[in-house]
PDB file of C-alpha atoms in Angstrom:
ATOM      1  CA  MET T   1       0.844  18.974  -4.534  1.00 40.00           C
ATOM      2  CA  ASP T   2       1.649  21.175  -1.574  1.00 39.00           C
ATOM      3  CA  GLY T   3       2.506  19.027   1.456  1.00 37.00           C
ATOM      4  CA  CYS T   4       0.441  21.479   4.577  1.00 37.00           C
ATOM      5  CA  GLN T   5      -2.569  23.089   3.302  1.00 39.00           C
ATOM      6  CA  ASP T   6      -5.468  24.795   5.995  1.00 40.00           C
ATOM      7  CA  LEU T   7      -8.404  22.332   6.235  1.00 39.00           C
ATOM      8  CA  ALA T   8     -10.613  25.403   7.989  1.00 38.00           C
ATOM      9  CA  GLY T   9     -11.568  27.092   4.466  1.00 39.00           C
ATOM     10  CA  ILE T  10     -13.133  23.550   3.032  1.00 43.00           C
ATOM     11  CA  GLU T  11     -16.283  22.128   3.870  1.00 48.00           C
ATOM     12  CA  ALA T  12     -16.998  18.454   3.584  1.00 49.00           C
ATOM     13  CA  PRO T  13     -19.950  17.649   0.893  1.00 47.00           C
ATOM     14  CA  THR T  14     -23.350  19.160   2.238  1.00 48.00           C
ATOM     15  CA  ARG T  15     -26.261  16.367   2.476  1.00 49.00           C
ATOM     16  CA  LEU T  16     -29.292  18.760   3.119  1.00 45.00           C
ATOM     17  CA  ALA T  17     -31.628  16.757   5.810  1.00 49.00           C
ATOM     18  CA  THR T  18     -34.794  18.003   3.614  1.00 53.00           C
ATOM     19  CA  LEU T  19     -33.808  15.904   0.939  1.00 61.00           C
ATOM     20  CA  PRO T  20     -35.275  11.801   0.655  1.00 73.00           C
ATOM     21  CA  ARG T  21     -32.504   9.416   2.223  1.00 76.00           C
ATOM     22  CA  PRO T  22     -31.255   7.069   0.245  1.00 81.00           C
ATOM     23  CA  ALA T  23     -32.664   3.000   0.440  1.00 88.00           C
ATOM     24  CA  ARG T  24     -29.268   1.465   0.479  1.00 96.00           C
ATOM     25  CA  LYS T  25     -27.132   2.823   3.482  1.00 97.00           C
ATOM     26  CA  ALA T  26     -23.332   2.171   4.182  1.00 98.00           C
ATOM     27  CA  VAL T  27     -21.822   2.090   7.898  1.00 98.00           C
ATOM     28  CA  LEU T  28     -18.446   3.172   7.578  1.00 98.00           C
ATOM     29  CA  VAL T  29     -16.306   2.378  10.378  1.00 98.00           C
ATOM     30  CA  VAL T  30     -13.588   4.925  10.793  1.00 97.00           C
ATOM     31  CA  GLY T  31     -10.687   4.666  13.185  1.00 96.00           C
ATOM     32  CA  MET T  32      -7.232   4.608  13.667  1.00 94.00           C
ATOM     33  CA  SER T  33      -5.371   1.286  13.429  1.00 91.00           C
ATOM     34  CA  ARG T  34      -5.405  -0.834  16.371  1.00 90.00           C
ATOM     35  CA  SER T  35      -8.499   1.041  17.804  1.00 91.00           C
ATOM     36  CA  GLY T  36     -11.010  -1.870  17.588  1.00 90.00           C
ATOM     37  CA  THR T  37     -12.412  -1.297  14.140  1.00 93.00           C
ATOM     38  CA  SER T  38     -12.231  -5.010  13.173  1.00 90.00           C
ATOM     39  CA  LEU T  39     -14.189  -6.087  16.230  1.00 90.00           C
ATOM     40  CA  LEU T  40     -17.022  -3.619  15.699  1.00 93.00           C
ATOM     41  CA  THR T  41     -17.142  -4.488  11.976  1.00 94.00           C
ATOM     42  CA  HIS T  42     -17.271  -8.450  13.064  1.00 91.00           C
ATOM     43  CA  VAL T  43     -20.026  -7.486  15.219  1.00 92.00           C
ATOM     44  CA  LEU T  44     -21.876  -5.346  12.552  1.00 95.00           C
ATOM     45  CA  HIS T  45     -21.958  -8.014  10.435  1.00 93.00           C
ATOM     46  CA  VAL T  46     -23.234 -10.635  12.777  1.00 93.00           C
ATOM     47  CA  LEU T  47     -26.092  -7.870  13.157  1.00 94.00           C
ATOM     48  CA  GLY T  48     -26.429  -8.431   9.094  1.00 95.00           C
ATOM     49  CA  ALA T  49     -24.413  -5.887   7.763  1.00 96.00           C
ATOM     50  CA  VAL T  50     -22.571  -7.302   4.359  1.00 96.00           C
ATOM     51  CA  LEU T  51     -19.196  -7.852   4.113  1.00 96.00           C
ATOM     52  CA  PRO T  52     -17.180  -7.589   1.282  1.00 96.00           C
ATOM     53  CA  HIS T  53     -16.917 -10.361  -1.388  1.00 94.00           C
ATOM     54  CA  ASP T  54     -13.525 -10.185  -1.690  1.00 92.00           C
ATOM     55  CA  LEU T  55     -12.596 -10.430   2.346  1.00 87.00           C
ATOM     56  CA  MET T  56      -8.913 -10.082   3.185  1.00 84.00           C
ATOM     57  CA  GLY T  57      -8.261 -13.146   5.530  1.00 74.00           C
ATOM     58  CA  ALA T  58      -6.636 -12.964   9.107  1.00 70.00           C
ATOM     59  CA  ALA T  59      -3.232 -11.985  10.170  1.00 67.00           C
ATOM     60  CA  PRO T  60      -1.095 -12.386  13.547  1.00 66.00           C
ATOM     61  CA  GLY T  61      -2.344  -8.786  14.358  1.00 64.00           C
ATOM     62  CA  ASN T  62      -5.831  -9.713  13.702  1.00 64.00           C
ATOM     63  CA  ARG T  63      -6.372 -13.545  14.027  1.00 65.00           C
ATOM     64  CA  LEU T  64     -10.228 -13.638  13.331  1.00 66.00           C
ATOM     65  CA  GLY T  65      -9.632 -11.732  10.350  1.00 65.00           C
ATOM     66  CA  HIS T  66      -9.434  -7.716   9.211  1.00 75.00           C
ATOM     67  CA  PHE T  67     -13.255  -7.540   7.417  1.00 85.00           C
ATOM     68  CA  GLU T  68     -11.637  -5.408   4.655  1.00 90.00           C
ATOM     69  CA  SER T  69     -11.969  -5.592   1.263  1.00 94.00           C
ATOM     70  CA  ARG T  70      -8.458  -6.574  -0.403  1.00 94.00           C
ATOM     71  CA  GLU T  71      -8.937  -4.804  -3.290  1.00 96.00           C
ATOM     72  CA  LEU T  72     -10.190  -1.352  -1.226  1.00 97.00           C
ATOM     73  CA  VAL T  73      -7.327  -1.620   0.802  1.00 96.00           C
ATOM     74  CA  ALA T  74      -4.321  -2.564  -2.061  1.00 96.00           C
ATOM     75  CA  LEU T  75      -6.702   0.990  -3.948  1.00 97.00           C
ATOM     76  CA  ASN T  76      -6.343   2.998  -0.802  1.00 97.00           C
ATOM     77  CA  ASP T  77      -2.674   2.323  -0.843  1.00 96.00           C
ATOM     78  CA  CYS T  78      -2.411   3.093  -4.465  1.00 97.00           C
ATOM     79  CA  ILE T  79      -4.361   6.376  -3.792  1.00 97.00           C
ATOM     80  CA  LEU T  80      -1.798   7.336  -0.869  1.00 96.00           C
ATOM     81  CA  LYS T  81       1.407   6.526  -2.852  1.00 95.00           C
ATOM     82  CA  SER T  82       0.287   8.523  -5.573  1.00 96.00           C
ATOM     83  CA  LEU T  83       0.440  11.447  -2.547  1.00 94.00           C
ATOM     84  CA  ASP T  84       4.168  10.444  -1.426  1.00 90.00           C
ATOM     85  CA  ARG T  85       2.231   8.926   1.614  1.00 92.00           C
ATOM     86  CA  ARG T  86       1.811   5.595   3.182  1.00 91.00           C
ATOM     87  CA  TRP T  87      -0.830   3.959   5.627  1.00 92.00           C
ATOM     88  CA  ASP T  88       1.607   4.863   8.770  1.00 91.00           C
ATOM     89  CA  ASP T  89       2.799   8.669   7.415  1.00 91.00           C
ATOM     90  CA  SER T  90       1.088  10.857   9.495  1.00 91.00           C
ATOM     91  CA  ARG T  91       2.157  14.216   6.953  1.00 90.00           C
ATOM     92  CA  PRO T  92      -1.115  16.298   6.286  1.00 91.00           C
ATOM     93  CA  LEU T  93      -2.986  15.977   3.287  1.00 91.00           C
ATOM     94  CA  ALA T  94      -3.976  18.719   0.601  1.00 89.00           C
ATOM     95  CA  ALA T  95      -7.792  18.838   1.613  1.00 90.00           C
ATOM     96  CA  ARG T  96      -8.225  20.298  -2.150  1.00 93.00           C
ATOM     97  CA  TRP T  97      -6.655  17.693  -3.663  1.00 96.00           C
ATOM     98  CA  PHE T  98      -9.836  15.517  -3.243  1.00 96.00           C
ATOM     99  CA  ARG T  99     -11.677  17.454  -5.518  1.00 93.00           C
ATOM    100  CA  SER T 100      -8.774  17.992  -8.085  1.00 96.00           C
ATOM    101  CA  ARG T 101      -8.162  16.540 -11.598  1.00 96.00           C
ATOM    102  CA  PRO T 102      -5.687  13.848 -10.356  1.00 96.00           C
ATOM    103  CA  ALA T 103      -8.217  12.723  -7.364  1.00 97.00           C
ATOM    104  CA  TYR T 104     -11.070  12.081 -10.126  1.00 97.00           C
ATOM    105  CA  PRO T 105      -9.567   8.638 -11.433  1.00 97.00           C
ATOM    106  CA  PHE T 106      -8.920   7.747  -8.170  1.00 98.00           C
ATOM    107  CA  LEU T 107     -12.874   8.809  -7.406  1.00 98.00           C
ATOM    108  CA  GLN T 108     -13.785   6.343 -10.086  1.00 98.00           C
ATOM    109  CA  ARG T 109     -11.712   3.461  -9.220  1.00 98.00           C
ATOM    110  CA  VAL T 110     -13.507   3.730  -5.842  1.00 98.00           C
ATOM    111  CA  ILE T 111     -16.927   3.887  -7.140  1.00 98.00           C
ATOM    112  CA  ALA T 112     -16.329   0.538  -9.337  1.00 98.00           C
ATOM    113  CA  GLN T 113     -14.450  -1.092  -6.163  1.00 97.00           C
ATOM    114  CA  ILE T 114     -17.810  -0.619  -4.531  1.00 98.00           C
ATOM    115  CA  ARG T 115     -20.049  -1.828  -7.107  1.00 97.00           C
ATOM    116  CA  GLN T 116     -17.896  -5.359  -7.065  1.00 96.00           C
ATOM    117  CA  SER T 117     -16.830  -5.569  -3.838  1.00 96.00           C
ATOM    118  CA  TYR T 118     -20.802  -4.981  -2.110  1.00 97.00           C
ATOM    119  CA  GLY T 119     -22.906  -6.060  -5.273  1.00 96.00           C
ATOM    120  CA  ASP T 120     -26.617  -4.672  -4.988  1.00 95.00           C
ATOM    121  CA  ALA T 121     -26.457  -5.205  -0.769  1.00 96.00           C
ATOM    122  CA  ALA T 122     -29.252  -2.484   0.873  1.00 97.00           C
ATOM    123  CA  LEU T 123     -26.552  -2.213   4.153  1.00 97.00           C
ATOM    124  CA  PHE T 124     -23.215  -3.010   3.884  1.00 98.00           C
ATOM    125  CA  VAL T 125     -19.990  -2.089   6.165  1.00 97.00           C
ATOM    126  CA  ILE T 126     -16.686  -0.502   5.014  1.00 98.00           C
ATOM    127  CA  LYS T 127     -14.051  -0.301   7.131  1.00 96.00           C
ATOM    128  CA  ASP T 128     -10.380   0.318   6.777  1.00 96.00           C
ATOM    129  CA  PRO T 129      -8.222   2.701   8.907  1.00 95.00           C
ATOM    130  CA  ARG T 130      -6.752   4.122   5.625  1.00 96.00           C
ATOM    131  CA  LEU T 131     -10.481   5.830   5.896  1.00 97.00           C
ATOM    132  CA  CYS T 132      -9.614   7.992   8.347  1.00 97.00           C
ATOM    133  CA  ARG T 133      -7.305  10.091   5.718  1.00 96.00           C
ATOM    134  CA  LEU T 134      -9.431   9.086   2.701  1.00 97.00           C
ATOM    135  CA  LEU T 135     -13.168   9.848   4.014  1.00 97.00           C
ATOM    136  CA  PRO T 136     -14.044  12.480   1.579  1.00 97.00           C
ATOM    137  CA  LEU T 137     -12.974  10.423  -1.582  1.00 97.00           C
ATOM    138  CA  TYR T 138     -15.266   7.726   0.087  1.00 98.00           C
ATOM    139  CA  LEU T 139     -18.137  10.266   0.651  1.00 98.00           C
ATOM    140  CA  ASP T 140     -18.108  11.281  -2.910  1.00 97.00           C
ATOM    141  CA  ALA T 141     -18.063   7.623  -4.462  1.00 98.00           C
ATOM    142  CA  LEU T 142     -21.631   7.178  -2.395  1.00 98.00           C
ATOM    143  CA  ASP T 143     -23.224  10.076  -3.490  1.00 97.00           C
ATOM    144  CA  VAL T 144     -22.396   9.061  -6.917  1.00 97.00           C
ATOM    145  CA  LEU T 145     -24.024   5.816  -5.978  1.00 97.00           C
ATOM    146  CA  ASP T 146     -26.889   7.313  -3.949  1.00 97.00           C
ATOM    147  CA  ILE T 147     -26.066   5.492  -1.090  1.00 97.00           C
ATOM    148  CA  GLU T 148     -26.381   6.990   2.661  1.00 97.00           C
ATOM    149  CA  PRO T 149     -23.023   6.852   4.268  1.00 97.00           C
ATOM    150  CA  LEU T 150     -23.455   6.385   8.567  1.00 98.00           C
ATOM    151  CA  VAL T 151     -20.440   6.999   9.956  1.00 98.00           C
ATOM    152  CA  ILE T 152     -18.898   4.988  13.210  1.00 98.00           C
ATOM    153  CA  LEU T 153     -16.232   6.897  15.001  1.00 98.00           C
ATOM    154  CA  GLN T 154     -14.246   4.219  16.465  1.00 96.00           C
ATOM    155  CA  MET T 155     -12.207   5.307  19.513  1.00 96.00           C
ATOM    156  CA  ARG T 156      -9.199   3.910  21.469  1.00 95.00           C
ATOM    157  CA  PRO T 157      -7.116   6.024  23.948  1.00 93.00           C
ATOM    158  CA  VAL T 158      -3.901   7.085  22.246  1.00 93.00           C
ATOM    159  CA  ALA T 159      -1.355   5.529  24.812  1.00 92.00           C
ATOM    160  CA  GLU T 160      -3.252   1.828  24.374  1.00 92.00           C
ATOM    161  CA  VAL T 161      -2.953   2.424  20.745  1.00 93.00           C
ATOM    162  CA  VAL T 162       0.978   2.935  21.153  1.00 91.00           C
ATOM    163  CA  GLN T 163       1.466  -0.200  22.788  1.00 90.00           C
ATOM    164  CA  SER T 164      -0.788  -2.207  20.559  1.00 89.00           C
ATOM    165  CA  LEU T 165       1.077  -0.475  17.242  1.00 90.00           C
ATOM    166  CA  ALA T 166       4.617  -1.167  19.281  1.00 89.00           C
ATOM    167  CA  ASP T 167       3.465  -4.436  19.688  1.00 88.00           C
ATOM    168  CA  ARG T 168       2.628  -5.657  16.307  1.00 86.00           C
ATOM    169  CA  ASP T 169       4.376  -3.226  14.183  1.00 86.00           C
ATOM    170  CA  ASP T 170       7.211  -1.989  16.675  1.00 88.00           C
ATOM    171  CA  MET T 171       6.441   1.369  15.950  1.00 88.00           C
ATOM    172  CA  ARG T 172       8.074   4.019  17.727  1.00 89.00           C
ATOM    173  CA  PRO T 173       5.759   5.977  20.273  1.00 89.00           C
ATOM    174  CA  GLU T 174       6.272   9.676  18.565  1.00 90.00           C
ATOM    175  CA  LEU T 175       4.965   8.339  15.010  1.00 91.00           C
ATOM    176  CA  ALA T 176       2.147   6.189  16.768  1.00 92.00           C
ATOM    177  CA  GLU T 177       1.056   9.420  18.711  1.00 93.00           C
ATOM    178  CA  SER T 178       1.290  11.503  15.219  1.00 93.00           C
ATOM    179  CA  LEU T 179      -0.647   9.261  13.391  1.00 93.00           C
ATOM    180  CA  TRP T 180      -3.290   8.397  16.261  1.00 95.00           C
ATOM    181  CA  LEU T 181      -4.012  12.624  16.152  1.00 96.00           C
ATOM    182  CA  ARG T 182      -3.915  13.022  12.494  1.00 95.00           C
ATOM    183  CA  SER T 183      -6.258  10.342  11.447  1.00 96.00           C
ATOM    184  CA  THR T 184      -8.411  11.362  14.640  1.00 97.00           C
ATOM    185  CA  ILE T 185      -8.933  15.109  13.689  1.00 97.00           C
ATOM    186  CA  GLU T 186      -9.192  14.142  10.060  1.00 96.00           C
ATOM    187  CA  ALA T 187     -12.074  11.615  10.490  1.00 97.00           C
ATOM    188  CA  GLU T 188     -13.692  14.010  13.271  1.00 98.00           C
ATOM    189  CA  TRP T 189     -13.700  17.130  10.080  1.00 97.00           C
ATOM    190  CA  GLN T 190     -14.487  15.186   7.510  1.00 96.00           C
ATOM    191  CA  SER T 191     -17.488  13.401   8.795  1.00 97.00           C
ATOM    192  CA  ARG T 192     -19.480  16.362  10.249  1.00 97.00           C
ATOM    193  CA  ASN T 193     -22.110  16.621   7.758  1.00 95.00           C
ATOM    194  CA  CYS T 194     -22.653  12.843   7.543  1.00 96.00           C
ATOM    195  CA  ARG T 195     -24.980  11.048   9.863  1.00 97.00           C
ATOM    196  CA  ARG T 196     -22.822  10.145  12.782  1.00 98.00           C
ATOM    197  CA  VAL T 197     -21.812   8.276  16.136  1.00 98.00           C
ATOM    198  CA  TRP T 198     -18.917   7.903  18.274  1.00 98.00           C
ATOM    199  CA  VAL T 199     -18.122   4.476  20.179  1.00 96.00           C
ATOM    200  CA  SER T 200     -15.284   3.279  22.301  1.00 95.00           C
ATOM    201  CA  MET T 201     -13.319  -0.100  21.779  1.00 91.00           C
ATOM    202  CA  ALA T 202     -13.786  -0.094  25.905  1.00 90.00           C
ATOM    203  CA  GLU T 203     -17.326   0.303  25.631  1.00 91.00           C
ATOM    204  CA  MET T 204     -17.781  -1.926  23.163  1.00 89.00           C
ATOM    205  CA  ILE T 205     -16.255  -4.886  25.178  1.00 88.00           C
ATOM    206  CA  GLU T 206     -17.522  -3.852  28.618  1.00 88.00           C
ATOM    207  CA  ASP T 207     -21.345  -2.700  27.626  1.00 89.00           C
ATOM    208  CA  TRP T 208     -22.204  -3.808  24.324  1.00 90.00           C
ATOM    209  CA  PRO T 209     -25.580  -3.982  24.264  1.00 91.00           C
ATOM    210  CA  ASP T 210     -25.827  -0.373  25.135  1.00 93.00           C
ATOM    211  CA  ALA T 211     -23.101   0.259  22.167  1.00 93.00           C
ATOM    212  CA  VAL T 212     -25.362  -1.478  19.838  1.00 94.00           C
ATOM    213  CA  ARG T 213     -28.275   0.647  21.002  1.00 95.00           C
ATOM    214  CA  ARG T 214     -26.344   3.765  20.563  1.00 95.00           C
ATOM    215  CA  ILE T 215     -25.327   2.900  16.940  1.00 96.00           C
ATOM    216  CA  THR T 216     -28.836   1.623  15.986  1.00 96.00           C
ATOM    217  CA  ASP T 217     -30.518   4.921  17.223  1.00 96.00           C
ATOM    218  CA  GLY T 218     -27.978   7.605  16.182  1.00 96.00           C
ATOM    219  CA  LEU T 219     -27.354   5.855  12.734  1.00 97.00           C
ATOM    220  CA  HIS T 220     -31.818   4.891  12.161  1.00 95.00           C
ATOM    221  CA  LEU T 221     -30.944   1.767  11.500  1.00 95.00           C
ATOM    222  CA  GLN T 222     -33.175  -1.427  11.689  1.00 93.00           C
ATOM    223  CA  TRP T 223     -30.845  -4.791  11.690  1.00 94.00           C
ATOM    224  CA  PRO T 224     -31.504  -7.300   9.262  1.00 93.00           C
ATOM    225  CA  VAL T 225     -30.962  -9.694  12.392  1.00 91.00           C
ATOM    226  CA  ASP T 226     -32.383  -8.905  15.794  1.00 88.00           C
ATOM    227  CA  PRO T 227     -29.171  -8.084  18.201  1.00 84.00           C
ATOM    228  CA  ARG T 228     -30.986 -10.185  20.830  1.00 82.00           C
ATOM    229  CA  GLU T 229     -30.917 -13.320  18.821  1.00 83.00           C
ATOM    230  CA  GLU T 230     -27.252 -13.123  18.604  1.00 78.00           C
ATOM    231  CA  SER T 231     -26.322 -11.930  21.762  1.00 78.00           C
ATOM    232  CA  GLY T 232     -24.318 -15.292  22.716  1.00 77.00           C
ATOM    233  CA  GLU T 233     -22.226 -15.366  19.347  1.00 80.00           C
ATOM    234  CA  ILE T 234     -21.581 -11.324  19.746  1.00 78.00           C
ATOM    235  CA  ALA T 235     -20.622 -12.246  23.891  1.00 76.00           C
ATOM    236  CA  SER T 236     -17.982 -14.930  22.574  1.00 76.00           C
ATOM    237  CA  LEU T 237     -16.483 -12.098  20.363  1.00 74.00           C
ATOM    238  CA  LEU T 238     -15.916  -9.384  22.760  1.00 71.00           C
ATOM    239  CA  LYS T 239     -13.761 -10.825  25.353  1.00 64.00           C
ATOM    240  CA  PRO T 240     -12.183  -8.555  28.290  1.00 59.00           C
ATOM    241  CA  ARG T 241      -8.621  -9.176  27.800  1.00 57.00           C
ATOM    242  CA  LEU T 242      -9.029  -7.589  24.247  1.00 56.00           C
ATOM    243  CA  CYS T 243      -8.815  -4.125  25.771  1.00 58.00           C
ATOM    244  CA  HIS T 244      -5.675  -3.757  27.956  1.00 57.00           C
ATOM    245  CA  ARG T 245      -5.666  -0.711  29.711  1.00 58.00           C
ATOM    246  CA  VAL T 246      -2.478   1.429  29.597  1.00 60.00           C
ATOM    247  CA  ALA T 247      -1.464   4.495  31.806  1.00 59.00           C
ATOM    248  CA  ALA T 248      -2.302   7.727  29.752  1.00 63.00           C
ATOM    249  CA  LEU T 249       1.322   9.279  28.275  1.00 62.00           C
ATOM    250  CA  PRO T 250       2.492  12.631  30.227  1.00 66.00           C
ATOM    251  CA  HIS T 251       2.177  15.938  28.417  1.00 64.00           C
ATOM    252  CA  GLU T 252       5.878  16.230  28.085  1.00 69.00           C
ATOM    253  CA  ASP T 253       5.242  18.615  24.478  1.00 74.00           C
ATOM    254  CA  ASP T 254       3.177  19.840  22.593  1.00 80.00           C
ATOM    255  CA  LYS T 255       2.370  17.120  20.572  1.00 84.00           C
ATOM    256  CA  ARG T 256       1.099  14.784  23.519  1.00 89.00           C
ATOM    257  CA  ARG T 257      -1.004  17.784  25.302  1.00 92.00           C
ATOM    258  CA  LEU T 258      -2.593  17.998  21.473  1.00 94.00           C
ATOM    259  CA  CYS T 259      -3.449  14.216  21.989  1.00 94.00           C
ATOM    260  CA  ALA T 260      -4.876  14.326  25.279  1.00 94.00           C
ATOM    261  CA  ALA T 261      -7.223  17.619  24.011  1.00 96.00           C
ATOM    262  CA  ALA T 262      -7.993  15.705  20.956  1.00 97.00           C
ATOM    263  CA  TRP T 263      -9.180  12.626  23.528  1.00 96.00           C
ATOM    264  CA  ALA T 264     -11.253  14.905  25.597  1.00 97.00           C
ATOM    265  CA  ALA T 265     -12.920  16.126  22.580  1.00 97.00           C
ATOM    266  CA  ALA T 266     -13.509  12.827  21.632  1.00 97.00           C
ATOM    267  CA  GLU T 267     -14.967  11.716  25.167  1.00 97.00           C
ATOM    268  CA  HIS T 268     -17.545  14.612  24.678  1.00 97.00           C
ATOM    269  CA  GLY T 269     -18.775  12.931  21.494  1.00 97.00           C
ATOM    270  CA  LEU T 270     -19.062   9.673  23.485  1.00 96.00           C
ATOM    271  CA  ALA T 271     -21.253  10.905  25.989  1.00 96.00           C
ATOM    272  CA  GLY T 272     -23.424  12.137  23.016  1.00 95.00           C
ATOM    273  CA  ASP T 273     -22.110  15.594  23.493  1.00 97.00           C
ATOM    274  CA  GLU T 274     -21.898  16.777  19.978  1.00 97.00           C
ATOM    275  CA  LEU T 275     -21.494  20.358  20.359  1.00 97.00           C
ATOM    276  CA  ALA T 276     -18.364  20.114  22.910  1.00 98.00           C
ATOM    277  CA  ALA T 277     -16.909  17.741  20.654  1.00 97.00           C
ATOM    278  CA  ARG T 278     -16.847  19.468  17.749  1.00 97.00           C
ATOM    279  CA  THR T 279     -15.868  22.870  19.776  1.00 97.00           C
ATOM    280  CA  GLY T 280     -12.886  20.769  21.385  1.00 97.00           C
ATOM    281  CA  PHE T 281     -11.639  19.305  17.634  1.00 97.00           C
ATOM    282  CA  ASP T 282     -11.637  22.917  16.323  1.00 97.00           C
ATOM    283  CA  ALA T 283      -9.346  24.072  18.759  1.00 97.00           C
ATOM    284  CA  VAL T 284      -7.068  21.017  18.147  1.00 96.00           C
ATOM    285  CA  ARG T 285      -7.148  21.296  14.765  1.00 95.00           C
ATOM    286  CA  GLY T 286      -5.984  24.838  14.493  1.00 95.00           C
ATOM    287  CA  ALA T 287      -3.390  23.827  16.648  1.00 94.00           C
ATOM    288  CA  VAL T 288      -2.302  21.258  14.232  1.00 93.00           C
ATOM    289  CA  GLN T 289      -2.712  23.347  11.476  1.00 91.00           C
ATOM    290  CA  ASP T 290      -0.161  25.972  13.211  1.00 89.00           C
ATOM    291  CA  LEU T 291       2.371  23.387  13.774  1.00 86.00           C
ATOM    292  CA  ASP T 292       2.117  22.127  10.108  1.00 84.00           C
ATOM    293  CA  ARG T 293       2.514  25.475   8.782  1.00 83.00           C
ATOM    294  CA  MET T 294       6.044  25.901  10.980  1.00 78.00           C
ATOM    295  CA  TYR T 295       7.265  22.318  10.107  1.00 69.00           C
ATOM    296  CA  GLU T 296       6.229  22.639   5.938  1.00 62.00           C
ATOM    297  CA  PRO T 297       9.732  23.963   4.925  1.00 63.00           C
ATOM    298  CA  TYR T 298      11.465  20.925   6.823  1.00 56.00           C
ATOM    299  CA  LEU T 299       9.232  18.161   5.509  1.00 55.00           C
ATOM    300  CA  LEU T 300       9.487  19.218   2.029  1.00 56.00           C
ATOM    301  CA  ALA T 301      13.380  19.161   2.426  1.00 59.00           C
ATOM    302  CA  LEU T 302      13.017  15.788   3.962  1.00 55.00           C
ATOM    303  CA  ALA T 303      10.918  14.722   1.156  1.00 57.00           C
ATOM    304  CA  ALA T 304      12.683  15.869  -1.685  1.00 62.00           C
ATOM    305  CA  MET T 305      16.070  14.817   0.101  1.00 58.00           C
ATOM    306  CA  HIS T 306      14.081  10.867  -0.051  1.00 56.00           C
ATOM    307  CA  ASN T 307      13.447  11.156  -3.399  1.00 60.00           C
ATOM    308  CA  SER T 308      16.698  12.660  -4.382  1.00 63.00           C
ATOM    309  CA  LEU T 309      18.850   9.754  -6.157  1.00 67.00           C
ATOM    310  CA  SER T 310      21.952   9.659  -3.832  1.00 68.00           C
ATOM    311  CA  TRP T 311      19.100   8.449  -1.293  1.00 57.00           C
ATOM    312  CA  ARG T 312      18.060   5.962  -3.036  1.00 65.00           C
ATOM    313  CA  LEU T 313      21.493   4.344  -4.193  1.00 71.00           C
ATOM    314  CA  THR T 314      22.381   4.321  -0.511  1.00 70.00           C
ATOM    315  CA  ALA T 315      19.350   2.637   0.302  1.00 67.00           C
ATOM    316  CA  PRO T 316      21.169  -0.705   0.989  1.00 71.00           C
ATOM    317  CA  LEU T 317      24.135   1.024   2.679  1.00 67.00           C
ATOM    318  CA  ARG T 318      21.540   2.097   5.517  1.00 60.00           C
ATOM    319  CA  ALA T 319      19.931  -1.290   5.419  1.00 59.00           C
ATOM    320  CA  LEU T 320      22.966  -3.285   6.259  1.00 62.00           C
ATOM    321  CA  ARG T 321      23.665  -0.486   9.019  1.00 62.00           C
ATOM    322  CA  GLY T 322      20.538  -1.524  10.634  1.00 51.00           C
ATOM    323  CA  MET T 323      21.209  -5.321  10.218  1.00 52.00           C
ATOM    324  CA  VAL T 324      24.544  -4.563  11.735  1.00 50.00           C
ATOM    325  CA  ARG T 325      23.075  -2.690  14.413  1.00 49.00           C
ATOM    326  CA  LEU T 326      20.223  -5.017  15.238  1.00 45.00           C
ATOM    327  CA  GLY T 327      23.014  -7.955  15.368  1.00 50.00           C
TER     328      GLY T 327
END
């Protein structure tokens, strides 16, 4: 596949408002890693949204659990691997791939796994940060299953995400910034034809009743459980210490300026101004596409080097050098 493709000419699947809405609904929690998606998914489960049968367990980075389907996460990693990507790879994906012949077997596997993980649940939640990159595949799968996708775009300022990824994974700031930017603009673009609502991690922690109300109204949902009846349990999950304020990153280069512009566009969405959010993201996405085209030859050469026999043979030497440096 081509490393960089212009997304502007490729529309996400259109869902006509005049058609009757499916009875079954899937809430897709779409947000960058370390943006509070696990916390939000836990709250949605308390309100009655069904979690997958094959639930992933807790880990040091998520002590209460990830609230993800173990098999869907493994499948998403497999899909990314087939595209020479990983969850922490910020290189673009070719939008045309999602409707290509190689994508079709993965679409069938996503359909089968959703059936297996969620059974016949009328309202369930799918959460995985990889959805930011793979959302078109899931929207197509839900169309086939006649399940309405309802998207929650979970947002967190880039500086806070960068700090959280550095704390958990020792990720370099420049990589975390690139991953946040790519994940955010792709998730926003690919969810435009869905019923969606914007939520921030800070809002969930500081005023969860208002956030739940906006989700309920924006997605036209009726929860199996009255939020007022579970207010104590929800409040116990949303501890202020979970939201670590971090100073905004200085705009020292084009990427950081684009991150700042993307966050400004997201703030319009959080304020309920969908038109301003889309306009802002259009400008950011266009600038990112220009940068992708500029750096495409370098990225292709780098990928070829990493796939070369000499690079694989010298991997132990590089690992040893890294160990010596750490020592």
